[in-house]
mmCIF file of C-alpha atoms in Angstrom:
data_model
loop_
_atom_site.group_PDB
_atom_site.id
_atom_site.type_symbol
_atom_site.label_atom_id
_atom_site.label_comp_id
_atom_site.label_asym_id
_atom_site.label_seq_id
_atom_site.Cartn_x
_atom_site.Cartn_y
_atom_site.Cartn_z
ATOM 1 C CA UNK A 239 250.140 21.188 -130.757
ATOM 2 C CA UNK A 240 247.325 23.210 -131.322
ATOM 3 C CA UNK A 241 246.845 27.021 -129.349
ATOM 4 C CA UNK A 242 243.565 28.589 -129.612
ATOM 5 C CA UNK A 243 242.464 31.822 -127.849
ATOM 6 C CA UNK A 244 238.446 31.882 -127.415
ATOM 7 C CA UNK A 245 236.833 35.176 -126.910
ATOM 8 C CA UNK A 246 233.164 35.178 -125.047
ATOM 9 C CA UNK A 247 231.214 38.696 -124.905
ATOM 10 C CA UNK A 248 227.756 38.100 -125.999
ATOM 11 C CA UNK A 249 226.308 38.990 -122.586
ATOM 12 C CA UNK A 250 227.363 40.728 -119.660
ATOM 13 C CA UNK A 251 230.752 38.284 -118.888
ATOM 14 C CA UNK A 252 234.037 39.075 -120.504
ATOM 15 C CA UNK A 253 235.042 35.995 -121.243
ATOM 16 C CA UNK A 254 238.955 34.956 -122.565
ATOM 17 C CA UNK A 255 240.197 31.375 -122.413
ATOM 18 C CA UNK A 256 243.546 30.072 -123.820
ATOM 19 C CA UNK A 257 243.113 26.170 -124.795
ATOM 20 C CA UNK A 258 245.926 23.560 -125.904
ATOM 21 C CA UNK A 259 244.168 20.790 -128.068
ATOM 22 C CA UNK A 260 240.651 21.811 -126.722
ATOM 23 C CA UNK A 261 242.001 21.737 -123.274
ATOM 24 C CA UNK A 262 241.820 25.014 -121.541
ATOM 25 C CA UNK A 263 245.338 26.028 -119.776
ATOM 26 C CA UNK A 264 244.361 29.559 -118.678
ATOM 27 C CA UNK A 265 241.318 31.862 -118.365
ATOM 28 C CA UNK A 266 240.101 35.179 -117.262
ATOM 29 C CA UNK A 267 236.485 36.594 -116.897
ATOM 30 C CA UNK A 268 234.363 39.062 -115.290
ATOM 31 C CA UNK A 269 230.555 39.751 -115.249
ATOM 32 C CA UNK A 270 230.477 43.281 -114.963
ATOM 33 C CA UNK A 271 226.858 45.362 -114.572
ATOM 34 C CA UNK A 272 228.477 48.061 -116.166
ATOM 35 C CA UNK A 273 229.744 45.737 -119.448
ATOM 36 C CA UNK A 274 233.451 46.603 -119.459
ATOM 37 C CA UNK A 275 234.476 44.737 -122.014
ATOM 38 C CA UNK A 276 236.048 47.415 -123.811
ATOM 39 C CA UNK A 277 238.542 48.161 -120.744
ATOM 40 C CA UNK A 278 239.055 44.443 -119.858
ATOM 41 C CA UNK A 279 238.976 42.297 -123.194
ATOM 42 C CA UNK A 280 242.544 43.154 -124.204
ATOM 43 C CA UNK A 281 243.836 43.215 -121.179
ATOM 44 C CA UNK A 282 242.684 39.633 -120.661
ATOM 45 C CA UNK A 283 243.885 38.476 -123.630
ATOM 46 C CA UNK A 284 247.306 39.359 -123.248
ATOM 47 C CA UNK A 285 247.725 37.808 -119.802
ATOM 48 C CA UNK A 286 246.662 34.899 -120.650
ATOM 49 C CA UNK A 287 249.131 34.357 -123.280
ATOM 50 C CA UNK A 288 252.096 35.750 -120.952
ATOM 51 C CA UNK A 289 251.118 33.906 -118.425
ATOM 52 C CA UNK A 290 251.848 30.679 -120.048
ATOM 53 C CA UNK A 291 254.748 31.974 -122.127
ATOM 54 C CA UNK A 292 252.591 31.746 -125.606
ATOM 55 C CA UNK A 293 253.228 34.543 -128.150
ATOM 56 C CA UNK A 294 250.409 35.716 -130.391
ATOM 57 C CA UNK A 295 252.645 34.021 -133.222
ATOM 58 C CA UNK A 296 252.068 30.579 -131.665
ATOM 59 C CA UNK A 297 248.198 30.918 -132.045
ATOM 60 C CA UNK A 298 246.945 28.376 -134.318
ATOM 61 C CA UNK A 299 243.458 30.226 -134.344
ATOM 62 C CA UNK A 300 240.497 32.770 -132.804
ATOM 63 C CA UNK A 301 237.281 31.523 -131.693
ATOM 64 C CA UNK A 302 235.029 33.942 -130.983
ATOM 65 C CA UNK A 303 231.147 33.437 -129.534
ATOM 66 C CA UNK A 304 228.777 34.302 -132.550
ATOM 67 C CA UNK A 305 225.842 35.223 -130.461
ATOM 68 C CA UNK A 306 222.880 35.720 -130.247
ATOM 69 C CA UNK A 307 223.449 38.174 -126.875
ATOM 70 C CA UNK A 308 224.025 41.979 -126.101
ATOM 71 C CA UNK A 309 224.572 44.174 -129.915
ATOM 72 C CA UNK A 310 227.514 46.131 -127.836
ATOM 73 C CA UNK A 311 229.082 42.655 -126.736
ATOM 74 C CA UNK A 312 229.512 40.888 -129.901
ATOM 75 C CA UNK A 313 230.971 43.440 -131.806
ATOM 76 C CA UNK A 314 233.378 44.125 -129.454
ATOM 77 C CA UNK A 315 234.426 40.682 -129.177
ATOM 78 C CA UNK A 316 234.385 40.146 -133.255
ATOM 79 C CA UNK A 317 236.227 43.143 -133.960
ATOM 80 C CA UNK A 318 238.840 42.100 -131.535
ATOM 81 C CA UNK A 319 238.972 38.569 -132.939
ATOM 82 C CA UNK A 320 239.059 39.396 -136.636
ATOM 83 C CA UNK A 321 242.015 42.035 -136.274
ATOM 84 C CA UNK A 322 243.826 39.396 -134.793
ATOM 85 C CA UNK A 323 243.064 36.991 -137.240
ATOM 86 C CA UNK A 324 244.150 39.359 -139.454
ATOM 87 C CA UNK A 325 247.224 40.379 -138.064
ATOM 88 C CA UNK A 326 248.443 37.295 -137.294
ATOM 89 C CA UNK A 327 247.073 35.559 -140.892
ATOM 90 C CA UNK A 328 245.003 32.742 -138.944
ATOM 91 C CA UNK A 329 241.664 31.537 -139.173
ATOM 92 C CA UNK A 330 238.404 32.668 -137.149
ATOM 93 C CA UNK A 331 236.399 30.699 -135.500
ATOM 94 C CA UNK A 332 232.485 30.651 -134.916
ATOM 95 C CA UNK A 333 231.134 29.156 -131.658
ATOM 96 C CA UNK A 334 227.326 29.312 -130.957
ATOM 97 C CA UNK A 335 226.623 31.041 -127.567
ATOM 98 C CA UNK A 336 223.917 29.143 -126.316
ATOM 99 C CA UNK A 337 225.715 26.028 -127.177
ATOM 100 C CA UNK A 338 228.835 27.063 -125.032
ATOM 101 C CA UNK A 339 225.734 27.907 -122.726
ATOM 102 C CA UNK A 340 224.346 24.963 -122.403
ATOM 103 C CA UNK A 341 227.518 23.309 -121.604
ATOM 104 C CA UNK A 342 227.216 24.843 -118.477
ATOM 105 C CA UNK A 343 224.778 22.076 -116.954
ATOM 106 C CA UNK A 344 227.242 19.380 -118.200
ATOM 107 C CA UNK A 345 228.022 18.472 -114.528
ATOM 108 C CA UNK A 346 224.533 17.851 -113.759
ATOM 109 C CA UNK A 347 223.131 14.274 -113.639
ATOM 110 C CA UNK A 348 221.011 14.158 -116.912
ATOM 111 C CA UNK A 349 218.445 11.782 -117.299
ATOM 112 C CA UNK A 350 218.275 10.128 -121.159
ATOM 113 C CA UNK A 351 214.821 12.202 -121.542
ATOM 114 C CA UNK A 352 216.202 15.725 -120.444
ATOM 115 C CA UNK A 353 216.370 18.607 -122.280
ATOM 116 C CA UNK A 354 218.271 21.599 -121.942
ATOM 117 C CA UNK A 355 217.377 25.068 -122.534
ATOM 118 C CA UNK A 356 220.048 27.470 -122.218
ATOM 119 C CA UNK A 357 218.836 31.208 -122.537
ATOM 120 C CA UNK A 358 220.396 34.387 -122.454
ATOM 121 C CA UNK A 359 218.105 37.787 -121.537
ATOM 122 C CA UNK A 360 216.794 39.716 -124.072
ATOM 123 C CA UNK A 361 214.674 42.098 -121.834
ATOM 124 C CA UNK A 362 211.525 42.506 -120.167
ATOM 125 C CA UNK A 363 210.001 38.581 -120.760
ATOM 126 C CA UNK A 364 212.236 37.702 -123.864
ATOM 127 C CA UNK A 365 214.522 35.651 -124.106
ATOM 128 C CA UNK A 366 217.077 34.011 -126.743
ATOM 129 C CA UNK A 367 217.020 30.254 -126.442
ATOM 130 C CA UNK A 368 217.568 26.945 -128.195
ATOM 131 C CA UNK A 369 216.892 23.196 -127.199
ATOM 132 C CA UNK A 370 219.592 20.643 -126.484
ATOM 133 C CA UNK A 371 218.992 17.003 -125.390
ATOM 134 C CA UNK A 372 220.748 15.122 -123.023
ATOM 135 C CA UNK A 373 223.969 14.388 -125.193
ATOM 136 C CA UNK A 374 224.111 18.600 -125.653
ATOM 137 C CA UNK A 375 222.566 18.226 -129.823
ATOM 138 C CA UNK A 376 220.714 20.916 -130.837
ATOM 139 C CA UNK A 377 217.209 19.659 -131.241
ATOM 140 C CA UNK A 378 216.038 23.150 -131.744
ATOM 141 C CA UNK A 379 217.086 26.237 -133.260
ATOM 142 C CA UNK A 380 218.119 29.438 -132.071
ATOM 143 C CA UNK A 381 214.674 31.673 -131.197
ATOM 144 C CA UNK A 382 213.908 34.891 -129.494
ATOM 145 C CA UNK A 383 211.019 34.013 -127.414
ATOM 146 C CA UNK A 384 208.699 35.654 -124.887
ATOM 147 C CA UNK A 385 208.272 33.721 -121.856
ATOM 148 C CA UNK A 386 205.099 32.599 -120.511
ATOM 149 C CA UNK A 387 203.032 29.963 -118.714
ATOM 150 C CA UNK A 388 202.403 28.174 -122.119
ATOM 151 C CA UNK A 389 206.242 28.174 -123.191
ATOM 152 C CA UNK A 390 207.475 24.238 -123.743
ATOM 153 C CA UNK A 391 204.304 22.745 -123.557
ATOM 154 C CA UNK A 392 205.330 20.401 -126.263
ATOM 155 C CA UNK A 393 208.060 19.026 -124.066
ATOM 156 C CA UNK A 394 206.994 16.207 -121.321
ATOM 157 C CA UNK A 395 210.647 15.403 -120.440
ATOM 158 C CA UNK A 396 212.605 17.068 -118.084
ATOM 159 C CA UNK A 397 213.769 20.765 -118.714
ATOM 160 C CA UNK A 398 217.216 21.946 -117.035
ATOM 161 C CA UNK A 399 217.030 25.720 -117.713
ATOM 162 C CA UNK A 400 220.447 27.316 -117.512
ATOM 163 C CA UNK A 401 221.289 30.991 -118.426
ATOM 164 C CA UNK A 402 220.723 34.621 -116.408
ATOM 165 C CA UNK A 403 216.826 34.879 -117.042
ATOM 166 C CA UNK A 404 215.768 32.593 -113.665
ATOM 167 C CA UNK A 405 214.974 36.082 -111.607
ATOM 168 C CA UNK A 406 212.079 36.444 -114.421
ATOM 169 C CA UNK A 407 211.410 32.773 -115.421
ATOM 170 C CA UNK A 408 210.897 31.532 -112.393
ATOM 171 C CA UNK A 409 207.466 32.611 -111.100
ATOM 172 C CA UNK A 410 206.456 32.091 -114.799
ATOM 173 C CA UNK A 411 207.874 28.947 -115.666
ATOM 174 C CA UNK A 412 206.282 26.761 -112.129
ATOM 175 C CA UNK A 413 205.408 23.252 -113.090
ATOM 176 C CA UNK A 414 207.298 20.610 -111.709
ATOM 177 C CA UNK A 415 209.190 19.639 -114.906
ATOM 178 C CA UNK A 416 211.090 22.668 -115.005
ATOM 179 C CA UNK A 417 214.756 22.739 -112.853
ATOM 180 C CA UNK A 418 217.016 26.089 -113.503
ATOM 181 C CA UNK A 419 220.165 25.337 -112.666
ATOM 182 C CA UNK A 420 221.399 27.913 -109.458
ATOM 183 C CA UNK A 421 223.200 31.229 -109.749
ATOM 184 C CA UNK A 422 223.198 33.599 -113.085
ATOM 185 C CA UNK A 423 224.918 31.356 -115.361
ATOM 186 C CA UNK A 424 226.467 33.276 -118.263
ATOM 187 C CA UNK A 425 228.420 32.018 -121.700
ATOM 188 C CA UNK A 426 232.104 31.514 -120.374
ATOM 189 C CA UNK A 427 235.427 30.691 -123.252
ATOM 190 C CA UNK A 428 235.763 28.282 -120.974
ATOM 191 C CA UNK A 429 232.911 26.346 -122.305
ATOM 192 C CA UNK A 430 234.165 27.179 -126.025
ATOM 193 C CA UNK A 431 237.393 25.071 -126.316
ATOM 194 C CA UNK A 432 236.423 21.781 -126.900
ATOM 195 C CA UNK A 433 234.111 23.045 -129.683
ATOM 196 C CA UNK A 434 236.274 25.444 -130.839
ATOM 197 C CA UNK A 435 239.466 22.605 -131.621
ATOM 198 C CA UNK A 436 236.943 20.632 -132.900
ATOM 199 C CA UNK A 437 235.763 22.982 -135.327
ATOM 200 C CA UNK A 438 239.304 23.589 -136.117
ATOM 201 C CA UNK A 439 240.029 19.632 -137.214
ATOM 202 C CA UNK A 440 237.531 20.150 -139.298
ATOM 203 C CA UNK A 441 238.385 23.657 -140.822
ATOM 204 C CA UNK A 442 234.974 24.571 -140.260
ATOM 205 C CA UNK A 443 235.938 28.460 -139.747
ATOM 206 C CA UNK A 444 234.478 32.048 -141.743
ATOM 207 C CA UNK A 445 235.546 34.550 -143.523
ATOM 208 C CA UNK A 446 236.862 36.994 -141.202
ATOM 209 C CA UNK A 447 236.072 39.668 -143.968
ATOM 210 C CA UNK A 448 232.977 39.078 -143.899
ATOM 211 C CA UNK A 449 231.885 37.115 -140.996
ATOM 212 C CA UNK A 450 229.278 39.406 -138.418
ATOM 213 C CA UNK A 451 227.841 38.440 -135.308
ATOM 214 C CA UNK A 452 224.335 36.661 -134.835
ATOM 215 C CA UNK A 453 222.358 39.410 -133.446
ATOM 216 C CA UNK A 454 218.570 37.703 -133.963
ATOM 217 C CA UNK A 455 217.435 40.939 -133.629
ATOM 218 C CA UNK A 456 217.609 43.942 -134.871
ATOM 219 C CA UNK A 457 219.169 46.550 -133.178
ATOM 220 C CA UNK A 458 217.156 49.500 -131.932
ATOM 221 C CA UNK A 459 219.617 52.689 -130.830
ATOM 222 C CA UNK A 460 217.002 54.456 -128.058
ATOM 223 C CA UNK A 461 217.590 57.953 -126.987
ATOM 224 C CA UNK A 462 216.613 60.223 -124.413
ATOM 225 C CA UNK A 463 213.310 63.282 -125.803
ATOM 226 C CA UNK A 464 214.606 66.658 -126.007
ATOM 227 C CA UNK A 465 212.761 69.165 -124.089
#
């Protein structure tokens, strides 16, 4: 019997989900405007564990989402998971955010030709995205992207856009091809356990030491001019 605890903050959902052999038992999440992860992330984690009467010292591992997503997020959410790892001597585990995104549109009826594009906001008309097809395989990498009316061009299947960026994609992103699935859809653990066990078969962790978040961009501290 396998206990992971899987840790989501790239974006503006804290995001803790307690999973049994990739089968999640317990979660907890908000999606805060005011990104209060640092208030709520430890919190979370320890009621999901008393809740089902599992100690930190039954954990058979961390997964925590890599990114890309919000600079502030992901450290907070790394820094949690490696000093548990290290407390607790017990491996960390990478998830990729926009795969645990993309998961999101698993419920919808996918045709064999559909693609998925799950993308999380990266300001103004950017966006951090990657291509799945309809089995959820990355068929493209990871990409920080500005949005426009010539974006997936190359594509002549079916695109199921899923992520928080349909406000701005919407009236840019028109032709007929193009569904976003409804709401603003951010990463949830929730979506992380199956991969996360699976990774965890395989050993296919990293080095907490040294391990550090998938930012795809550099990060750019702004401040206000002094009079």
């Amino acid at each position: 019997m396998s206990y992971i605890l899987n840790i989501e903050t790239a974006t503006k959902n804290c995001s803790v989900a307690l999973a049994q052999d990739g089968v999640v038992i317990s979660y907890k999440e908000i999606a805060d405007l005011g990104y209060s992860h640092a208030e709520k992330l430890h919190v979370f984690i320890d009621d999901v564990l008393k809740e089902n009467d599992v100690r930190y010292n039954d954990l058979s591992a961390i997964a925590v989402s890599q990114g890309p997503g919000s600079y502030t997020g992901l450290r907070i959410g790394v820094s949690a998971a490696k000093g548990l790892c290290y407390a607790l001597n017990i491996p960390l585990i990478a998830v990729d955010t926009l795969e645990t995104l993309s998961l999101q549109a698993k419920s919808l009826a996918l045709s064999g030709n559909a693609v998925v594009i799950p993308m999380v906001d990266a300001r103004r008309m950017e966006v951090y995205s990657a291509i799945f097809d309809a089995e959820f395989k990355k068929i493209r990498d990871t990409q920080a992207e500005i949005v426009t009316p010539e974006s997936f061009q190359d594509i002549d299947s079916l695109i199921y856009i899923v992520g928080d960026c349909a406000e701005k994609c919407r009236p840019v992103l028109t032709a007929e091809r193009f569904t976003f699935v409804e709401g603003i859809v951010y990463p949830s653990a929730k979506e992380m356990c199956a991969i996360s066990f699976d990774k965890h078969k395989k050993n296919d962790t990293v080095d907490v030491a040294y391990f550090e978040p998938f930012y795809l961009k550099e990060f750019f501290l702004t401040s206000k001019p002094t009079v």
